[in-house]
Every structure is written in structure tokens, then in C-alpha cells.
PDB file of C-alpha atoms in Angstrom:
ATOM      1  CA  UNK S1023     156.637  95.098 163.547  1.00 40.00           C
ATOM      2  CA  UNK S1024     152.844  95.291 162.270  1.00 42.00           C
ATOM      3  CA  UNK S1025     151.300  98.913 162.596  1.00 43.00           C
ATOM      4  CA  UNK S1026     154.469 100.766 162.206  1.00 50.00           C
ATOM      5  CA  UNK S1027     156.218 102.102 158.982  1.00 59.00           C
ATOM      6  CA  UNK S1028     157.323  98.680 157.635  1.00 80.00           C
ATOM      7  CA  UNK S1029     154.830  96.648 155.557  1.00 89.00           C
ATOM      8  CA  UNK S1030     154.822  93.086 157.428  1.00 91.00           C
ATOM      9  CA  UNK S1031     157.458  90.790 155.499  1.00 95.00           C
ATOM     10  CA  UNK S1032     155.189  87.962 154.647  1.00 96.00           C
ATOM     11  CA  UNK S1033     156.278  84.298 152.932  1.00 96.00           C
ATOM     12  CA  UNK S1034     154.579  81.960 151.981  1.00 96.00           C
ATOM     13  CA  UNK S1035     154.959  78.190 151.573  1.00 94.00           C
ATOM     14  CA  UNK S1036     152.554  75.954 148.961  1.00 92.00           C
ATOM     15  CA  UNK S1037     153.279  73.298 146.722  1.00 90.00           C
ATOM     16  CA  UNK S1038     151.483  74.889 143.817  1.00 91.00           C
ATOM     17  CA  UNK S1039     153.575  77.586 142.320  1.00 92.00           C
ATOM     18  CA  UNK S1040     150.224  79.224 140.548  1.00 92.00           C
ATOM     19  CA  UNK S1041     148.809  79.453 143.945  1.00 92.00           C
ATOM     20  CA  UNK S1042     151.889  81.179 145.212  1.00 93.00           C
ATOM     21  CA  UNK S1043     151.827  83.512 142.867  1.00 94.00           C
ATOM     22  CA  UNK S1044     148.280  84.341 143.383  1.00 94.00           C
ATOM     23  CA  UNK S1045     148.899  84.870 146.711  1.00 94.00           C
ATOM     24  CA  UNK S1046     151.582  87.358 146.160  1.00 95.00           C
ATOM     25  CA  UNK S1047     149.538  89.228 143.721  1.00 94.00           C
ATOM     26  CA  UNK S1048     147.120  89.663 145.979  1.00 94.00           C
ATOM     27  CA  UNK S1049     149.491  90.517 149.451  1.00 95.00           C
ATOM     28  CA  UNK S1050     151.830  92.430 147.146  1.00 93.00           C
ATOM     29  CA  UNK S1051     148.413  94.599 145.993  1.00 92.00           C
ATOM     30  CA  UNK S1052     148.618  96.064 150.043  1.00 91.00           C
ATOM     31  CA  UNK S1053     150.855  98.824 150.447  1.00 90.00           C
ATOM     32  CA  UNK S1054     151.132  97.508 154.270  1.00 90.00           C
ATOM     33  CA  UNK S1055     152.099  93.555 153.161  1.00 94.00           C
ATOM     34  CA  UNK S1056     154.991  92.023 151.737  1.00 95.00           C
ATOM     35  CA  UNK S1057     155.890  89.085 149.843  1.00 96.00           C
ATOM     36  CA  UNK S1058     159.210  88.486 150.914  1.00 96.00           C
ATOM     37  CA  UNK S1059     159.753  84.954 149.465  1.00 95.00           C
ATOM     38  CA  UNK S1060     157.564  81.809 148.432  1.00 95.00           C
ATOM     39  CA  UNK S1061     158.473  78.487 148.345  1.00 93.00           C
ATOM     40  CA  UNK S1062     157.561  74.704 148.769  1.00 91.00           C
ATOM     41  CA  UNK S1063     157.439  73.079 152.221  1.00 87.00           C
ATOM     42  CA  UNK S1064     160.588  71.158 152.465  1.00 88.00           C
ATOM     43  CA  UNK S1065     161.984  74.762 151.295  1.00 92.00           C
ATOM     44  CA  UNK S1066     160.067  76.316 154.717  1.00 91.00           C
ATOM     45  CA  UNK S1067     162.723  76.093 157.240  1.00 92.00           C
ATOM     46  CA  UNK S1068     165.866  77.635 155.705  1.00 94.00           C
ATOM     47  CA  UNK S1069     163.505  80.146 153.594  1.00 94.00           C
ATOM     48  CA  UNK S1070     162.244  81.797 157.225  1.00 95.00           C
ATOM     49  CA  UNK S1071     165.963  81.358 158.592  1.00 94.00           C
ATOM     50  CA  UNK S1072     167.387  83.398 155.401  1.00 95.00           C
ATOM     51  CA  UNK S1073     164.444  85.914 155.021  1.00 96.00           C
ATOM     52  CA  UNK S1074     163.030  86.512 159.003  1.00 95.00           C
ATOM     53  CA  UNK S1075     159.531  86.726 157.601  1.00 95.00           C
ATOM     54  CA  UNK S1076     156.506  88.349 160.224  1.00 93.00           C
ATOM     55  CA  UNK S1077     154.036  85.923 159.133  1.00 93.00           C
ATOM     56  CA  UNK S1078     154.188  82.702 157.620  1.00 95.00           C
ATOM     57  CA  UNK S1079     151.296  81.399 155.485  1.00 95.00           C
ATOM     58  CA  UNK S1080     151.565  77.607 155.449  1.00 92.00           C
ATOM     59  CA  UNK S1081     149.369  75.161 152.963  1.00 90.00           C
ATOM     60  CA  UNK S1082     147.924  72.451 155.175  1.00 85.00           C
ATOM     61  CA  UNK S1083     148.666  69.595 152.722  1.00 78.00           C
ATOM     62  CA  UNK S1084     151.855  69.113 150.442  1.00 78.00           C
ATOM     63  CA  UNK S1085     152.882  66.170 148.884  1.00 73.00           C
ATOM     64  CA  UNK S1086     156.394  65.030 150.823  1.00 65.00           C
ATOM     65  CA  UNK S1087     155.924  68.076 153.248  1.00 62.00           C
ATOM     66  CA  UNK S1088     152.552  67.979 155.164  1.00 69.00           C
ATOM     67  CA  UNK S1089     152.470  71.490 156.402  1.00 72.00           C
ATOM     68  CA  UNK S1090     150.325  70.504 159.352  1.00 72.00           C
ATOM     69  CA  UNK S1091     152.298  67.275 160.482  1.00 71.00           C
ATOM     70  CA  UNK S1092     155.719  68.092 159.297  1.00 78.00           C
ATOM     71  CA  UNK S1093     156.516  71.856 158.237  1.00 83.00           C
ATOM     72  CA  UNK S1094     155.008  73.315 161.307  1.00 85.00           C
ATOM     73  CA  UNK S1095     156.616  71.159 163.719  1.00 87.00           C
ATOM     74  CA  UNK S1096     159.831  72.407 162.168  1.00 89.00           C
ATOM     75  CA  UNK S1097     159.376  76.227 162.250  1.00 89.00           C
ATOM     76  CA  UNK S1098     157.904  76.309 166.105  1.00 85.00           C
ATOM     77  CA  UNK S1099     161.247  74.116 166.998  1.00 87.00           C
ATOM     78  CA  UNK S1100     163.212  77.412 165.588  1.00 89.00           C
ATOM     79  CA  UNK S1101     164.472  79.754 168.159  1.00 88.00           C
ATOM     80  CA  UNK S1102     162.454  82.621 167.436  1.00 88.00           C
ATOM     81  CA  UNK S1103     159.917  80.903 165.332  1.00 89.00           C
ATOM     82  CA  UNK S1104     157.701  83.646 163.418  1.00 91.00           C
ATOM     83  CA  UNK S1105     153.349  83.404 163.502  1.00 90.00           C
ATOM     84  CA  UNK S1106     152.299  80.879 161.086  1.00 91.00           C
ATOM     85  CA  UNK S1107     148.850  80.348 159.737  1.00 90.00           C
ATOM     86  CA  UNK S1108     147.931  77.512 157.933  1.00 87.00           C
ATOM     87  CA  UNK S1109     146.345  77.850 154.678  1.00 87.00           C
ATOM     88  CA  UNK S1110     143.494  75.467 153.270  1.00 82.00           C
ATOM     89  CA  UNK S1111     141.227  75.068 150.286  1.00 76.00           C
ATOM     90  CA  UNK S1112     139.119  73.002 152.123  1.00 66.00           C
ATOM     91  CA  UNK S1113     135.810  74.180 153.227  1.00 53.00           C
ATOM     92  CA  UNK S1114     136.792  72.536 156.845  1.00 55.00           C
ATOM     93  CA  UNK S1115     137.303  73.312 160.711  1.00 57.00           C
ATOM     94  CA  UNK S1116     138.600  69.243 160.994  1.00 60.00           C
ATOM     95  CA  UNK S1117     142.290  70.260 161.822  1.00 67.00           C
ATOM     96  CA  UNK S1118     141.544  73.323 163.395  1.00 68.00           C
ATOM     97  CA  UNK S1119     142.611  72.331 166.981  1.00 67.00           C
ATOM     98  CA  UNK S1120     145.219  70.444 165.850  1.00 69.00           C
ATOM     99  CA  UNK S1121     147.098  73.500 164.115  1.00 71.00           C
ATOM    100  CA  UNK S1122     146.383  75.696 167.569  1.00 72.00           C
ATOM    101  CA  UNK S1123     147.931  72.905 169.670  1.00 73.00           C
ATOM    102  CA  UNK S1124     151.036  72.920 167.508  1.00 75.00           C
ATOM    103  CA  UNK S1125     151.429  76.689 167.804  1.00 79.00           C
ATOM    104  CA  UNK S1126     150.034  77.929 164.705  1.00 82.00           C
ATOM    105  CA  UNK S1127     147.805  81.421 164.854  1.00 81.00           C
ATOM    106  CA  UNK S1128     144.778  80.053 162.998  1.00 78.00           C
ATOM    107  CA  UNK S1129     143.165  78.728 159.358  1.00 80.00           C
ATOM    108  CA  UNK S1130     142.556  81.092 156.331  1.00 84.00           C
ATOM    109  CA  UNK S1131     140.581  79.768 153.337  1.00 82.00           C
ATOM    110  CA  UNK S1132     142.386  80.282 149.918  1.00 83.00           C
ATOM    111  CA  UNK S1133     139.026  80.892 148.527  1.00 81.00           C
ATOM    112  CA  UNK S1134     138.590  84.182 150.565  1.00 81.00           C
ATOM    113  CA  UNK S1135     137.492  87.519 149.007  1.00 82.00           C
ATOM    114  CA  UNK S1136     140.714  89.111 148.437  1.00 87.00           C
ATOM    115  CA  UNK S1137     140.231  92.508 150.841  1.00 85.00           C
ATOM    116  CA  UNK S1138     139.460  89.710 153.888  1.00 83.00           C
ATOM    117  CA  UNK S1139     142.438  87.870 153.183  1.00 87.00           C
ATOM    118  CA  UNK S1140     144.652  90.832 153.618  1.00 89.00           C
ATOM    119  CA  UNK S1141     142.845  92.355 156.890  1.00 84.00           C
ATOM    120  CA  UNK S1142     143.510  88.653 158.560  1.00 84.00           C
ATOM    121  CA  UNK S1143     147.211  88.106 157.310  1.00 89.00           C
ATOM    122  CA  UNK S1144     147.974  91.723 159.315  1.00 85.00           C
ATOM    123  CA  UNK S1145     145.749  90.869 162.324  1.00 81.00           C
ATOM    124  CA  UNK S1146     147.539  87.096 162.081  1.00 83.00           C
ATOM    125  CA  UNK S1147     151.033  89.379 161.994  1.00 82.00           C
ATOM    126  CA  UNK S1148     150.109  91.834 164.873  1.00 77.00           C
ATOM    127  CA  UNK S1149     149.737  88.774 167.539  1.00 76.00           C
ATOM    128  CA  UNK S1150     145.813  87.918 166.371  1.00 73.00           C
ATOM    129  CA  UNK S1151     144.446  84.681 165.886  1.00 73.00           C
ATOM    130  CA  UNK S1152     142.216  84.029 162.557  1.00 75.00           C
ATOM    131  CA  UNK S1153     140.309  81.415 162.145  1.00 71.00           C
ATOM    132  CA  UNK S1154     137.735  81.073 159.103  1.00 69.00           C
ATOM    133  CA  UNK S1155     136.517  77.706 158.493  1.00 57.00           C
ATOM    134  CA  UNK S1156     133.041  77.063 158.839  1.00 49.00           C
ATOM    135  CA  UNK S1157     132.554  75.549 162.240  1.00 46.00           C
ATOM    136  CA  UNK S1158     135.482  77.397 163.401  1.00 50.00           C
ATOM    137  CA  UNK S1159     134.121  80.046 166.178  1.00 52.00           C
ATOM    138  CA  UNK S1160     133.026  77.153 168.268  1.00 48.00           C
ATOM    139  CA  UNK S1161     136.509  75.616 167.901  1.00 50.00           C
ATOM    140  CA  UNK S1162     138.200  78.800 168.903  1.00 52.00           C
ATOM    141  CA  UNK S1163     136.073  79.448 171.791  1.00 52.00           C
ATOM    142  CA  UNK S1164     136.294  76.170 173.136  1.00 53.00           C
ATOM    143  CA  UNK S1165     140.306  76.488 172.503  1.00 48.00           C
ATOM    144  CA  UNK S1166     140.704  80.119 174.010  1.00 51.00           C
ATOM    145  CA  UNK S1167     138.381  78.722 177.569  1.00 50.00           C
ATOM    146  CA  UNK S1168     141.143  76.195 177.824  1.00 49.00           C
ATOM    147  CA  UNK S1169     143.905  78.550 177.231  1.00 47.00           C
ATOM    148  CA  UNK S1170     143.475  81.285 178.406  1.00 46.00           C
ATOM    149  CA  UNK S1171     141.902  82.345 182.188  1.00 41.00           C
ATOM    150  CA  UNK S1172     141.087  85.872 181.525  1.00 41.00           C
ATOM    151  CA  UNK S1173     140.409  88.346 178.888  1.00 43.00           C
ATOM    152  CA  UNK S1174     144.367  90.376 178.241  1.00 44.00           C
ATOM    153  CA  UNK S1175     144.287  92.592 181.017  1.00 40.00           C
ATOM    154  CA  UNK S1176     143.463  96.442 180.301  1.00 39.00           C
ATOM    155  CA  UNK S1177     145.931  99.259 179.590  1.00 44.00           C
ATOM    156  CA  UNK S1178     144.372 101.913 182.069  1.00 36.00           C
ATOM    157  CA  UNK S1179     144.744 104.663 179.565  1.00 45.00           C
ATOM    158  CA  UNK S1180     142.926 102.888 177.084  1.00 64.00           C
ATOM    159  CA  UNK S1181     140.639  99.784 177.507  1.00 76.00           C
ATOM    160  CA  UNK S1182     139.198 101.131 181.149  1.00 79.00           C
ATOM    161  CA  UNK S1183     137.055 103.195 179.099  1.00 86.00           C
ATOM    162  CA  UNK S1184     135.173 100.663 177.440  1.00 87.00           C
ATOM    163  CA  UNK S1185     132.038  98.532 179.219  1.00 88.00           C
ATOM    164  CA  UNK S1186     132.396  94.942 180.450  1.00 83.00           C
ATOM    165  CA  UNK S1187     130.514  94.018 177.284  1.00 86.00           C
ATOM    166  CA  UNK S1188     132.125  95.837 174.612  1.00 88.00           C
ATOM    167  CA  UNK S1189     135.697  93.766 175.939  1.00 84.00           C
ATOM    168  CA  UNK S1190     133.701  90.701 175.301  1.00 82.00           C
ATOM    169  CA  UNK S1191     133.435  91.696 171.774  1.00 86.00           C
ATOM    170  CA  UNK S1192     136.997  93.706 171.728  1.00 84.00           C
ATOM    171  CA  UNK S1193     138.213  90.009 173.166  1.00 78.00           C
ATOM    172  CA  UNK S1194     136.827  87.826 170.166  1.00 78.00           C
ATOM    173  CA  UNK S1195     137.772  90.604 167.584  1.00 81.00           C
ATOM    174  CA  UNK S1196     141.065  90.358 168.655  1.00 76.00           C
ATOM    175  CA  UNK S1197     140.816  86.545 168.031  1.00 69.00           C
ATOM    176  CA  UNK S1198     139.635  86.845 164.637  1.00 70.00           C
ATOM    177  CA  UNK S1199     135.838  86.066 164.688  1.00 73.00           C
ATOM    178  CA  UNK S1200     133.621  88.056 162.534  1.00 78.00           C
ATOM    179  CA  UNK S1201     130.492  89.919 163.796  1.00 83.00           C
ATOM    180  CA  UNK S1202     127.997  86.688 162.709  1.00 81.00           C
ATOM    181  CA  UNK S1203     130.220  84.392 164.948  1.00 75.00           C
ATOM    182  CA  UNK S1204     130.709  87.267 168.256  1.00 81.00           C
ATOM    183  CA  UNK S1205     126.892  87.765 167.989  1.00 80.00           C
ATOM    184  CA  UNK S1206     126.665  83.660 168.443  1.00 74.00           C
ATOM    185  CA  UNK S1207     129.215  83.538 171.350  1.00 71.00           C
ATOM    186  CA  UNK S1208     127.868  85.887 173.262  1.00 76.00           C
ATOM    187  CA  UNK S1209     123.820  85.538 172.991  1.00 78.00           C
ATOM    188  CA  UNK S1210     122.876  88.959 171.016  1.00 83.00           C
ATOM    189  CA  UNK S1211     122.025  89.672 167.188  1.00 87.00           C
ATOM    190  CA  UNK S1212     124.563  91.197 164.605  1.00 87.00           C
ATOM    191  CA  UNK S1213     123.043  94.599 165.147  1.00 90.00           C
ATOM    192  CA  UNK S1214     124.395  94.845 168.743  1.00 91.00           C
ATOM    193  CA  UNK S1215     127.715  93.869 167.963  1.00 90.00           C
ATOM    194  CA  UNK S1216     127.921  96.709 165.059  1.00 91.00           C
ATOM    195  CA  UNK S1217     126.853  99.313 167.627  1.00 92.00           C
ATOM    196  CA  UNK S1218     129.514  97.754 170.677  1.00 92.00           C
ATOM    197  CA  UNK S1219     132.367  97.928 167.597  1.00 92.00           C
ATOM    198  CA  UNK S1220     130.987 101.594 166.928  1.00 91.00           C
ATOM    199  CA  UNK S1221     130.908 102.699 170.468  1.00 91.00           C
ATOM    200  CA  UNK S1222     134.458 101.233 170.689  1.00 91.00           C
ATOM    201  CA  UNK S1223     136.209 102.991 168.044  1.00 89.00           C
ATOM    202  CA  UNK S1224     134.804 106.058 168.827  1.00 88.00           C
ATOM    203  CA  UNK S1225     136.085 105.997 172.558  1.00 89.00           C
ATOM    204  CA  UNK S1226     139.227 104.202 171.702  1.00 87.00           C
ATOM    205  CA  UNK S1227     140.045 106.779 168.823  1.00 86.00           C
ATOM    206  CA  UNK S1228     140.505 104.149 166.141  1.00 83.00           C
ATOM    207  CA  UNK S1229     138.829 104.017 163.121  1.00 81.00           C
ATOM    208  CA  UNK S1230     139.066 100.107 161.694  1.00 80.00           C
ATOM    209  CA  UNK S1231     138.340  96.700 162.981  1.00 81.00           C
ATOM    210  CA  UNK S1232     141.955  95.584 162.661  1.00 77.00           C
ATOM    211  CA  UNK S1233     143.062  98.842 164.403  1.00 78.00           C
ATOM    212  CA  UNK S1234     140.762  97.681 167.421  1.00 83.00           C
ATOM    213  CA  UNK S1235     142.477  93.912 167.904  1.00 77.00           C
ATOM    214  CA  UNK S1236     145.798  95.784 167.993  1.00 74.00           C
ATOM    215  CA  UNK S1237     144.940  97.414 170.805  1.00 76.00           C
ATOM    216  CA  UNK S1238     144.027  94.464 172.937  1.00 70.00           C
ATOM    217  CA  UNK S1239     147.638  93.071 171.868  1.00 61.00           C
ATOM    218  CA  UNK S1240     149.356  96.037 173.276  1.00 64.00           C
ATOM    219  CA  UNK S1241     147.275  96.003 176.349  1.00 60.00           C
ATOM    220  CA  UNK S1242     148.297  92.543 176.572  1.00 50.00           C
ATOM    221  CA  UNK S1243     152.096  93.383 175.835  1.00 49.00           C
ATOM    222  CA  UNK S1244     154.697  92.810 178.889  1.00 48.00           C
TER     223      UNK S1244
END
């Protein structure tokens, strides 16, 4: 799994072989991602039944093999179907909700600055949800008050240390929002969030953003 020894087995599934190999270039570049296969959609199913990938990163539109209305249907029908995020070159939140009612873990933008891409596909692998359309935080907010009652209940060893504010801001780290979009949710400026994510890695013991979201996910473990 994520955060242990072994890189996170990624595949990924696009109709446009130069964009697959882009994308490996770039995951392959992380000594803590893996390529494990790439393929076309109708391809999808029997690649993640043959190579029990961690993530799957799924283009949104294929010719023959819409990723949103047909591949992803398919892969959350498996019986242990793995995180998929659908990937778009679109500039647009329009089939955001749509994706998160169908299972998938969130939206990342093929035109993303290479180091960002990477930090979301192992956030998206550890249990995270990453979403990075324009438009998107209100999206996810409005999806996560509909889905979920609470904030993932603490680990006593860990999260009790941390104010009721700084789990606001732990919470929507660990669903992928960025500091412009947690400042928005939550009424304060940019500034404040960098000092809450500051405070919290120093009392948490962790020294990176993506290191903080895992720790809600283990809190939130069974």
C-alpha cells in the first residue's frame, strides 16, 4: 500500500498513446510511483484484472470507450475495484459530481505542473480525494456535506492534539483542496491556513502536505 516500501503500481488508461507515454515519463520520474501498464479504455478492465494496479488514472473521453460513462462503470462493478481518477484536458468542473457519484476519487488536469501531478496521484492512492478543476472546491464541498456526517474520527494518539480548526483544514487537505480553495471554505486568508498546516506538522511530526492527509486516512481506518 501507499507510504510503505512499495512505489504505488499505477496504470493508466487514454486513447492517445503520446499522452500515455507522457504520463509515464513523468510517474516513472518518482521513485515512490509506478507505471505498471497503459492502455486504451476498452483495454481497462482485463489490464487492472492482470496487473492489480493501486491507482487507476482514467481519460474522461475516448472514442468507443467513454471513460466517464462506460470504463468506470466497469472497474467499480469489479470485486475489489482499485481508486480511479479521471483524467481531463479540459479546463472544467462540468462532470465533476458525476465521476464522485460513480465512485471515482476525483479530476486531475493533464495540463498540471508535473511535481503536482505526482503529489495528487499518491494522495489519490493513499484513500484521498483530488479534485483540480476550476470550480471544483465548491463541488467537493457540496459533495463531502452530502456524504459524509462528520469529519474521520481522531486517532487519540495523534489527531487529539490538534485544535478544532486546524482538523477543518487537516479535513479538506485530506480531500485534496489546495490552500487558495481551504482559505475559501472556511472564511480566512491563505496566510492562516499556511500557519494551521505549520502548526500541524510540527505537532503531528510530519514534515509534507501529503504526509498530513495520510494521517487522517489512518485515523479513519477500521
Amino acid at each position: 500500500m501507499p507510504y510503505d516500501s512499495r512505489p504505488v503500481r499505477v496504470l493508466v488508461v487514454d486513447d492517445e498513446e503520446l499522452v500515455r507515454a507522457a504520463l509515464r515519463r513523468v510517474l516513472d520520474h518518482d521513485e515512490l510511483l509506478h507505471v505498471v501498464g497503459a492502455c486504451d479504455g476498452p483495454e481497462a478492465v482485463d489490464a487492472v484484472r492482470e496487473l492489480a494496479p493501486d491507482l487507476v488514472l482514467l481519460d474522461v473521453d475516448m472514442p468507443g470507450a467513454h471513460g466517464l460513462g462506460v470504463v468506470l462503470p466497469a472497474l467499480r462493478a469489479l470485486p475489489h475495484p482499485p481508486p480511479v481518477a479521471m483524467l481531463t484536458a479540459l479546463d472544467t468542473a462540468a462532470h465533476l459530481e458525476d465521476a464522485l457519484r460513480q465512485g471515482a476519487s476525483g479530476f486531475l488536469l493533464k495540463t498540471m505542473e508535473p511535481r503536482m501531478f505526482t503529489d495528487a496521484v499518491r494522495l489519490l492512492a493513499a484513500g484521498g480525494v483530488v479534485c483540480t478543476p476550476p470550480g471544483s472546491a465548491a463541488v467537493l464541498a457540496g459533495w463531502t456535506s452530502r456524504t459524509r456526517a462528520a469529519p474521520p474520527p481522531a486517532d487519540p494518539g495523534r489527531l487529539d492534539v490538534l485544535t478544532d480548526r486546524e482538523r477543518e483544514v487537516l479535513t479538506l487537505i485530506a480531500a485534496g483542496l489546495p490552500n487558495a480553495d481551504i482559505a475559501a471554505c472556511l472564511g480566512m486568508g491563505v496566510t492562516t491556513v499556511k500557519t494551521h498546516i505549520g502548526a500541524m506538522k510540527r505537532k503531528l511530526g510530519v514534515d509534507s502536505r501529503v504526509a498530513l492527509a495520510a494521517t487522517v486516512h489512518r485515523a479513519a481506518a477500521p
